[in-house]
Coordinates of C-alpha atoms (C1' of nucleotides) in Angstrom, one line a residue:
Chain A
X1 CA -0.1 0.1 0.0
X2 CA 2.7 2.4 -1.0
X3 CA 0.4 4.2 -3.4
X4 CA -2.7 6.2 -2.3
X5 CA -6.1 4.5 -2.8
X6 CA -7.9 7.6 -3.8
X7 CA -8.5 8.4 -7.6
X8 CA -9.8 11.5 -9.4
X9 CA -12.9 11.2 -11.4
X10 CA -11.1 11.2 -14.8
X11 CA -8.9 8.0 -13.8
X12 CA -12.2 6.2 -12.8
X13 CA -13.7 7.2 -16.1
X14 CA -11.0 5.9 -17.9
X15 CA -10.7 2.5 -15.8
X16 CA -14.4 2.0 -16.1
X17 CA -15.1 3.2 -19.6
X18 CA -17.8 5.4 -18.2
X19 CA -18.1 9.0 -19.1
X20 CA -17.4 11.4 -16.3
X21 CA -20.7 12.9 -16.5
X22 CA -22.0 9.4 -16.2
X23 CA -20.1 8.7 -12.9
X24 CA -21.2 12.1 -11.6
X25 CA -24.8 11.1 -12.3
X26 CA -24.2 7.9 -10.4
X27 CA -22.9 9.7 -7.5
X28 CA -26.1 11.9 -7.4
X29 CA -28.2 8.6 -7.5
X30 CA -26.2 7.2 -4.7
X31 CA -24.5 4.5 -6.6
X32 CA -21.1 5.5 -5.6
X33 CA -19.8 8.0 -3.1
X34 CA -16.6 10.1 -3.1
X35 CA -14.7 12.3 -0.7
X36 CA -13.3 16.0 -1.6
X37 CA -10.2 17.3 -1.8
X38 CA -9.3 20.8 -0.2
X39 CA -10.2 22.1 -3.7
X40 CA -13.5 20.4 -3.7
X41 CA -12.5 17.8 -6.5
X42 CA -14.1 14.1 -5.9
X43 CA -11.7 11.2 -5.0
X44 CA -13.1 7.9 -5.3
X45 CA -11.7 4.7 -3.9
X46 CA -9.9 2.2 -6.2
X47 CA -12.6 -0.4 -5.2
X48 CA -15.4 1.8 -7.0
X49 CA -13.9 0.6 -10.2
X50 CA -15.3 -2.9 -9.5
X51 CA -18.3 -1.4 -8.1
X52 CA -19.1 0.5 -11.3
X53 CA -17.9 -2.6 -13.2
X54 CA -20.8 -4.3 -11.5
X55 CA -23.2 -1.5 -12.3
X56 CA -22.1 -1.9 -15.8
X57 CA -22.9 -5.7 -15.9
X58 CA -25.9 -5.6 -14.1
X59 CA -27.2 -2.7 -16.6
X60 CA -26.1 -5.3 -19.6
X61 CA -28.4 -7.6 -17.7
X62 CA -31.2 -5.3 -17.9
X63 CA -31.5 -4.0 -14.8
X64 CA -32.5 -0.3 -14.3
X65 CA -30.6 1.9 -12.0
X66 CA -33.0 1.7 -9.2
X67 CA -32.9 -2.0 -9.2
X68 CA -29.1 -2.0 -9.2
X69 CA -29.1 0.8 -6.3
X70 CA -31.4 -1.7 -4.5
X71 CA -29.0 -4.7 -4.8
X72 CA -26.1 -2.7 -3.9
X73 CA -27.8 -1.2 -0.8
X74 CA -28.9 -4.6 0.2
X75 CA -25.5 -5.8 0.8
X76 CA -24.5 -6.5 4.2
X77 CA -22.2 -3.2 4.7
X78 CA -19.1 -3.5 2.2
X79 CA -19.1 -0.9 -0.3
X80 CA -18.4 -3.1 -3.0
X81 CA -19.9 -6.5 -3.5
X82 CA -17.4 -9.3 -2.9
X83 CA -17.5 -12.8 -4.5
X84 CA -20.2 -14.3 -2.1
X85 CA -22.4 -11.2 -2.7
X86 CA -21.7 -11.5 -6.5
X87 CA -22.6 -15.0 -6.5
X88 CA -25.8 -14.5 -5.0
X89 CA -26.7 -11.7 -6.9
X90 CA -25.8 -13.0 -10.3
X91 CA -27.8 -16.2 -9.4
X92 CA -30.9 -14.0 -9.2
X93 CA -30.1 -12.3 -12.3
X94 CA -29.8 -15.8 -13.9
X95 CA -33.3 -16.4 -12.9
X96 CA -34.4 -13.1 -14.6
X97 CA -32.6 -14.0 -17.8
X98 CA -34.3 -17.4 -17.9
X99 CA -37.6 -16.0 -17.4
X100 CA -36.9 -13.6 -20.1
X101 CA -35.9 -16.1 -22.4
X102 CA -38.9 -18.1 -21.9
X103 CA -41.1 -15.1 -22.4
X104 CA -39.4 -14.7 -25.7
X105 CA -39.9 -18.2 -26.8
X106 CA -43.4 -18.5 -25.9
X107 CA -43.8 -15.2 -28.1
X108 CA -42.3 -16.9 -30.9
X109 CA -44.2 -19.8 -31.0
X110 CA -47.3 -17.4 -31.0
X111 CA -45.8 -15.6 -33.8
X112 CA -45.4 -18.9 -35.7
X113 CA -49.1 -19.7 -35.3
X114 CA -49.7 -16.3 -36.5
X115 CA -47.8 -16.4 -39.7
X116 CA -50.0 -19.4 -40.5
X117 CA -53.3 -17.8 -40.1
X118 CA -52.3 -14.1 -40.9
X119 CA -55.5 -12.8 -39.4
X120 CA -54.1 -9.9 -37.3
X121 CA -57.5 -9.9 -35.5
X122 CA -57.5 -8.3 -32.2
X123 CA -60.0 -10.8 -31.0
X124 CA -58.4 -13.9 -32.2
X125 CA -54.5 -13.3 -32.8
X126 CA -52.9 -15.3 -30.1
X127 CA -50.2 -12.5 -30.1
X128 CA -52.6 -10.0 -29.0
X129 CA -54.8 -10.6 -26.0
X130 CA -55.9 -8.8 -22.9
X131 CA -54.0 -10.9 -20.5
X132 CA -50.6 -10.4 -21.6
X133 CA -50.7 -7.0 -23.1
X134 CA -47.7 -4.8 -22.4
X135 CA -49.5 -2.5 -19.7
X136 CA -47.4 0.8 -19.7
X137 CA -44.6 0.3 -17.2
X138 CA -42.9 3.8 -17.9
X139 CA -41.5 5.3 -20.9
X140 CA -39.4 4.0 -23.9
X141 CA -40.0 1.1 -26.1
X142 CA -41.9 -1.9 -24.6
X143 CA -40.0 -5.0 -25.0
X144 CA -41.6 -8.3 -25.2
X145 CA -40.0 -8.7 -21.8
X146 CA -42.9 -7.0 -20.0
Chain B
X1 CA -72.1 -1.6 -46.6
X2 CA -75.0 -0.1 -45.0
X3 CA -72.9 1.0 -42.1
X4 CA -70.6 4.1 -42.4
X5 CA -67.0 3.3 -42.5
X6 CA -65.8 6.2 -40.6
X7 CA -65.5 5.8 -36.8
X8 CA -64.5 8.7 -34.2
X9 CA -61.5 8.4 -32.1
X10 CA -63.3 7.2 -29.1
X11 CA -64.3 4.2 -30.9
X12 CA -61.1 3.4 -32.2
X13 CA -59.6 3.9 -28.7
X14 CA -62.3 1.3 -27.5
X15 CA -61.6 -1.2 -30.0
X16 CA -57.8 -1.1 -30.0
X17 CA -57.3 -0.6 -26.2
X18 CA -55.0 2.4 -26.8
X19 CA -55.5 5.6 -25.2
X20 CA -57.2 8.4 -27.0
X21 CA -54.0 10.4 -26.7
X22 CA -51.9 7.8 -28.1
X23 CA -53.9 7.5 -31.0
X24 CA -53.4 11.3 -31.6
X25 CA -49.8 10.9 -31.0
X26 CA -49.5 8.1 -33.5
X27 CA -51.3 10.3 -36.1
X28 CA -48.7 12.9 -35.4
X29 CA -46.2 10.5 -36.1
X30 CA -47.8 9.5 -39.3
X31 CA -48.8 5.9 -38.1
X32 CA -52.4 6.6 -39.0
X33 CA -54.3 9.1 -40.8
X34 CA -57.8 10.4 -40.5
X35 CA -60.2 12.8 -42.3
X36 CA -62.0 15.4 -40.4
X37 CA -65.7 16.2 -40.1
X38 CA -67.1 19.8 -40.6
X39 CA -66.6 20.4 -37.0
X40 CA -62.8 19.2 -37.1
X41 CA -63.4 16.1 -35.3
X42 CA -61.2 13.0 -36.7
X43 CA -62.8 10.1 -38.4
X44 CA -60.9 7.0 -39.1
X45 CA -61.2 4.1 -41.3
X46 CA -62.7 0.8 -39.8
X47 CA -59.5 -0.8 -41.1
X48 CA -57.4 1.3 -38.8
X49 CA -58.2 -0.8 -36.0
X50 CA -56.3 -3.7 -37.6
X51 CA -53.6 -1.2 -38.6
X52 CA -53.1 0.0 -34.9
X53 CA -53.2 -3.6 -33.8
X54 CA -50.4 -4.4 -36.0
X55 CA -48.6 -1.4 -34.6
X56 CA -49.3 -2.9 -31.2
X57 CA -48.1 -6.5 -31.9
X58 CA -44.9 -5.0 -33.5
X59 CA -44.3 -3.2 -30.4
X60 CA -44.6 -6.1 -28.2
X61 CA -42.1 -7.6 -30.3
X62 CA -39.7 -4.9 -29.4
X63 CA -39.9 -2.5 -32.6
X64 CA -39.8 1.2 -32.0
X65 CA -42.4 3.4 -33.6
X66 CA -40.0 4.5 -36.2
X67 CA -39.3 0.9 -37.2
X68 CA -42.9 0.1 -37.2
X69 CA -43.4 3.4 -39.5
X70 CA -41.0 2.0 -41.9
X71 CA -42.4 -1.4 -42.1
X72 CA -45.9 0.2 -42.8
X73 CA -44.7 2.6 -45.3
X74 CA -42.6 0.2 -47.1
X75 CA -45.8 -1.9 -47.8
X76 CA -46.8 -1.5 -51.5
X77 CA -49.6 0.8 -51.1
X78 CA -52.7 -0.3 -49.1
X79 CA -52.9 1.6 -45.9
X80 CA -53.2 -1.8 -43.7
X81 CA -51.1 -4.7 -44.0
X82 CA -53.0 -7.5 -45.8
X83 CA -52.2 -11.2 -45.2
X84 CA -49.5 -11.6 -47.3
X85 CA -47.7 -8.4 -46.0
X86 CA -48.3 -9.6 -42.5
X87 CA -46.6 -13.0 -43.4
X88 CA -43.6 -11.0 -44.8
X89 CA -43.3 -8.9 -41.9
X90 CA -43.7 -11.4 -39.0
X91 CA -41.3 -13.6 -40.8
X92 CA -38.7 -10.9 -40.6
X93 CA -39.8 -10.2 -36.7
X94 CA -39.4 -13.8 -36.2
X95 CA -35.6 -13.5 -37.1
X96 CA -35.4 -10.7 -34.9
X97 CA -36.7 -12.7 -31.8
X98 CA -34.5 -15.6 -32.6
X99 CA -31.4 -13.6 -32.5
X100 CA -32.5 -11.9 -29.4
X101 CA -33.2 -15.4 -27.8
X102 CA -29.8 -16.3 -28.9
X103 CA -28.0 -13.2 -27.4
X104 CA -29.9 -13.7 -24.1
X105 CA -28.5 -17.1 -24.2
X106 CA -25.0 -16.4 -24.7
X107 CA -25.3 -13.9 -21.9
X108 CA -26.7 -16.4 -19.5
X109 CA -23.8 -18.9 -20.3
X110 CA -21.6 -16.0 -19.9
X111 CA -22.8 -15.4 -16.4
X112 CA -22.7 -18.9 -15.3
X113 CA -19.0 -19.0 -16.0
X114 CA -18.9 -15.8 -14.1
X115 CA -20.9 -17.4 -11.1
X116 CA -17.9 -19.8 -10.9
X117 CA -15.4 -17.3 -10.9
X118 CA -17.0 -14.4 -9.0
X119 CA -14.1 -12.0 -10.2
X120 CA -15.9 -9.1 -11.4
X121 CA -12.8 -8.0 -13.0
X122 CA -13.2 -5.6 -15.9
X123 CA -10.3 -7.2 -17.6
X124 CA -11.1 -10.7 -17.3
X125 CA -14.9 -10.9 -16.9
X126 CA -16.6 -12.6 -19.8
X127 CA -19.5 -10.5 -19.3
X128 CA -17.8 -7.3 -19.6
X129 CA -15.4 -6.8 -22.4
X130 CA -14.9 -4.0 -24.9
X131 CA -16.2 -5.8 -28.0
X132 CA -19.9 -6.3 -26.9
X133 CA -20.4 -3.6 -24.4
X134 CA -23.6 -1.8 -24.7
X135 CA -22.6 1.3 -26.6
X136 CA -25.0 4.0 -25.8
X137 CA -27.8 3.7 -28.5
X138 CA -30.1 6.4 -27.5
X139 CA -31.6 6.7 -23.9
X140 CA -33.4 4.5 -21.7
X141 CA -32.3 1.2 -20.0
X142 CA -30.0 -0.5 -22.3
X143 CA -31.0 -4.2 -22.5
X144 CA -28.8 -7.1 -23.2
X145 CA -30.4 -7.0 -26.7
X146 CA -28.0 -4.6 -27.8
Chain C
dG1 C1' 4.6 31.3 -10.6
dC2 C1' 2.7 30.3 -14.9
dT3 C1' 0.1 27.8 -18.0
dT4 C1' -2.7 23.9 -19.2
dG5 C1' -5.4 20.1 -18.7
dA6 C1' -8.8 18.4 -15.2
dT7 C1' -12.6 19.4 -12.3
dC8 C1' -16.3 21.8 -10.3
dT9 C1' -21.5 23.4 -10.4
dG10 C1' -26.1 23.9 -11.9
dA11 C1' -29.4 24.3 -15.4
dA12 C1' -30.8 23.0 -19.5
dG13 C1' -31.4 19.4 -23.3
dC14 C1' -32.1 14.7 -25.5
dT15 C1' -34.9 10.5 -26.8
dA16 C1' -38.9 7.5 -26.6
dA17 C1' -43.5 7.1 -26.1
dC18 C1' -46.8 9.0 -24.3
dT19 C1' -49.9 11.6 -20.5
dT20 C1' -52.0 15.7 -18.4
dG21 C1' -54.1 20.1 -18.5
dA22 C1' -56.4 24.1 -19.6
dG23 C1' -59.8 26.2 -22.2
dG24 C1' -62.9 25.8 -26.0
dT25 C1' -66.0 23.2 -29.7
dT26 C1' -69.1 19.6 -31.4
dG27 C1' -72.5 16.4 -32.1
dC28 C1' -76.2 13.7 -30.9
dA29 C1' -80.1 12.2 -27.7
dG30 C1' -84.2 13.8 -25.9
Chain D
dC1 C1' -83.1 23.5 -28.9
dT2 C1' -80.8 22.1 -25.1
dG3 C1' -77.3 19.9 -22.2
dC4 C1' -73.6 16.9 -21.8
dA5 C1' -70.4 13.5 -23.3
dA6 C1' -67.1 13.5 -26.7
dC7 C1' -63.8 15.7 -29.3
dC8 C1' -60.4 19.7 -30.4
dT9 C1' -55.7 22.0 -29.6
dC10 C1' -51.2 23.5 -27.9
dA11 C1' -48.2 23.4 -24.5
dA12 C1' -45.8 21.2 -21.0
dG13 C1' -45.0 17.3 -18.0
dT14 C1' -43.0 12.3 -17.2
dT15 C1' -39.4 8.6 -16.7
dA16 C1' -34.8 6.9 -17.7
dG17 C1' -30.2 7.8 -18.3
dC18 C1' -27.5 10.6 -19.2
dT19 C1' -25.0 14.8 -22.1
dT20 C1' -23.7 19.4 -23.0
dC21 C1' -22.9 24.1 -21.9
dA22 C1' -21.4 28.0 -19.6
dG23 C1' -18.4 30.1 -16.4
dA24 C1' -15.3 29.3 -12.8
dT25 C1' -11.7 26.9 -10.1
dC26 C1' -7.9 23.5 -9.1
dA27 C1' -3.7 20.8 -9.5
dA28 C1' 0.7 19.9 -11.2
dG29 C1' 4.7 20.3 -14.4
dC30 C1' 8.1 23.1 -15.7

DNA sequence: GCTTGATCTGAAGCTAACTTGAGGTTGCAG
DNA sequence: CTGCAACCTCAAGTTAGCTTCAGATCAAGC
């Protein structure tokens, strides 16, 4: 530990691939924290590289920042998920992915029926029915994922 | 054909399940068109029920309105896709879904390796690497779908 | 001690896909 | 011909996840 553990935002940006503005945004959201120098500049812990790495991976898996925040704050106390934490989290992510794949597969099967009939009828089409209609959960395109 | 083929927006809303505001928005976007009564109220074609049904299905399959617009305007000339059109479109949608399932499956496999190692290392983690990182394609959460 | 690159803040902008609201008009049933 | 639901427009708001900008300050090498 001959080297200081505090890194400036630019370094964190380079190491994570995240834009500086994104990191600041994450800090506002509470996903990372920093201390300040006398001159009011942020200094992060080296371990925040991993922490933000986790954020990015979780994001790739389809989680929103709010969910990620929840996962992170649910951790016992450590700032950054350790191996055990990660295994626990990733196993639950796996379930997420699994059900997502299933949903897509079901949709594909319905689509196959649909190609056969070509009806496009709102009443009869298997692809389109009240029970599993994408019921607006926020903005942005609605994925088959629900 | 003893009944008028023109329906007001409220009826279209009820028949499609779409909010009136959404329909008006779609009209602004050019996804549907309407004629106006003397008193400036919209009248839609009955076939627009089907047209909007298509929009909803395509949306469920993950397409954005811009893409849907493209599909619709790419049609020979008819206002609303007919059976042949629909079959052509749905077959291409099927490919979309297929590749999406594949991507998810690949991700799941990577995640499985990851559960084993628990490294979370930005350099080594299979889940996290430069080549297939979600490279910002607009706003909103980035799905594994890329 | 100066210059230059890195950082700072806060507000505003962006995209997608809509919704909400205010304030006013239409159309049809009775 | 009256009343009321349905319709109209246009502007602004919403959510997510950031980016951009202006104007100012900091840190570090030479």
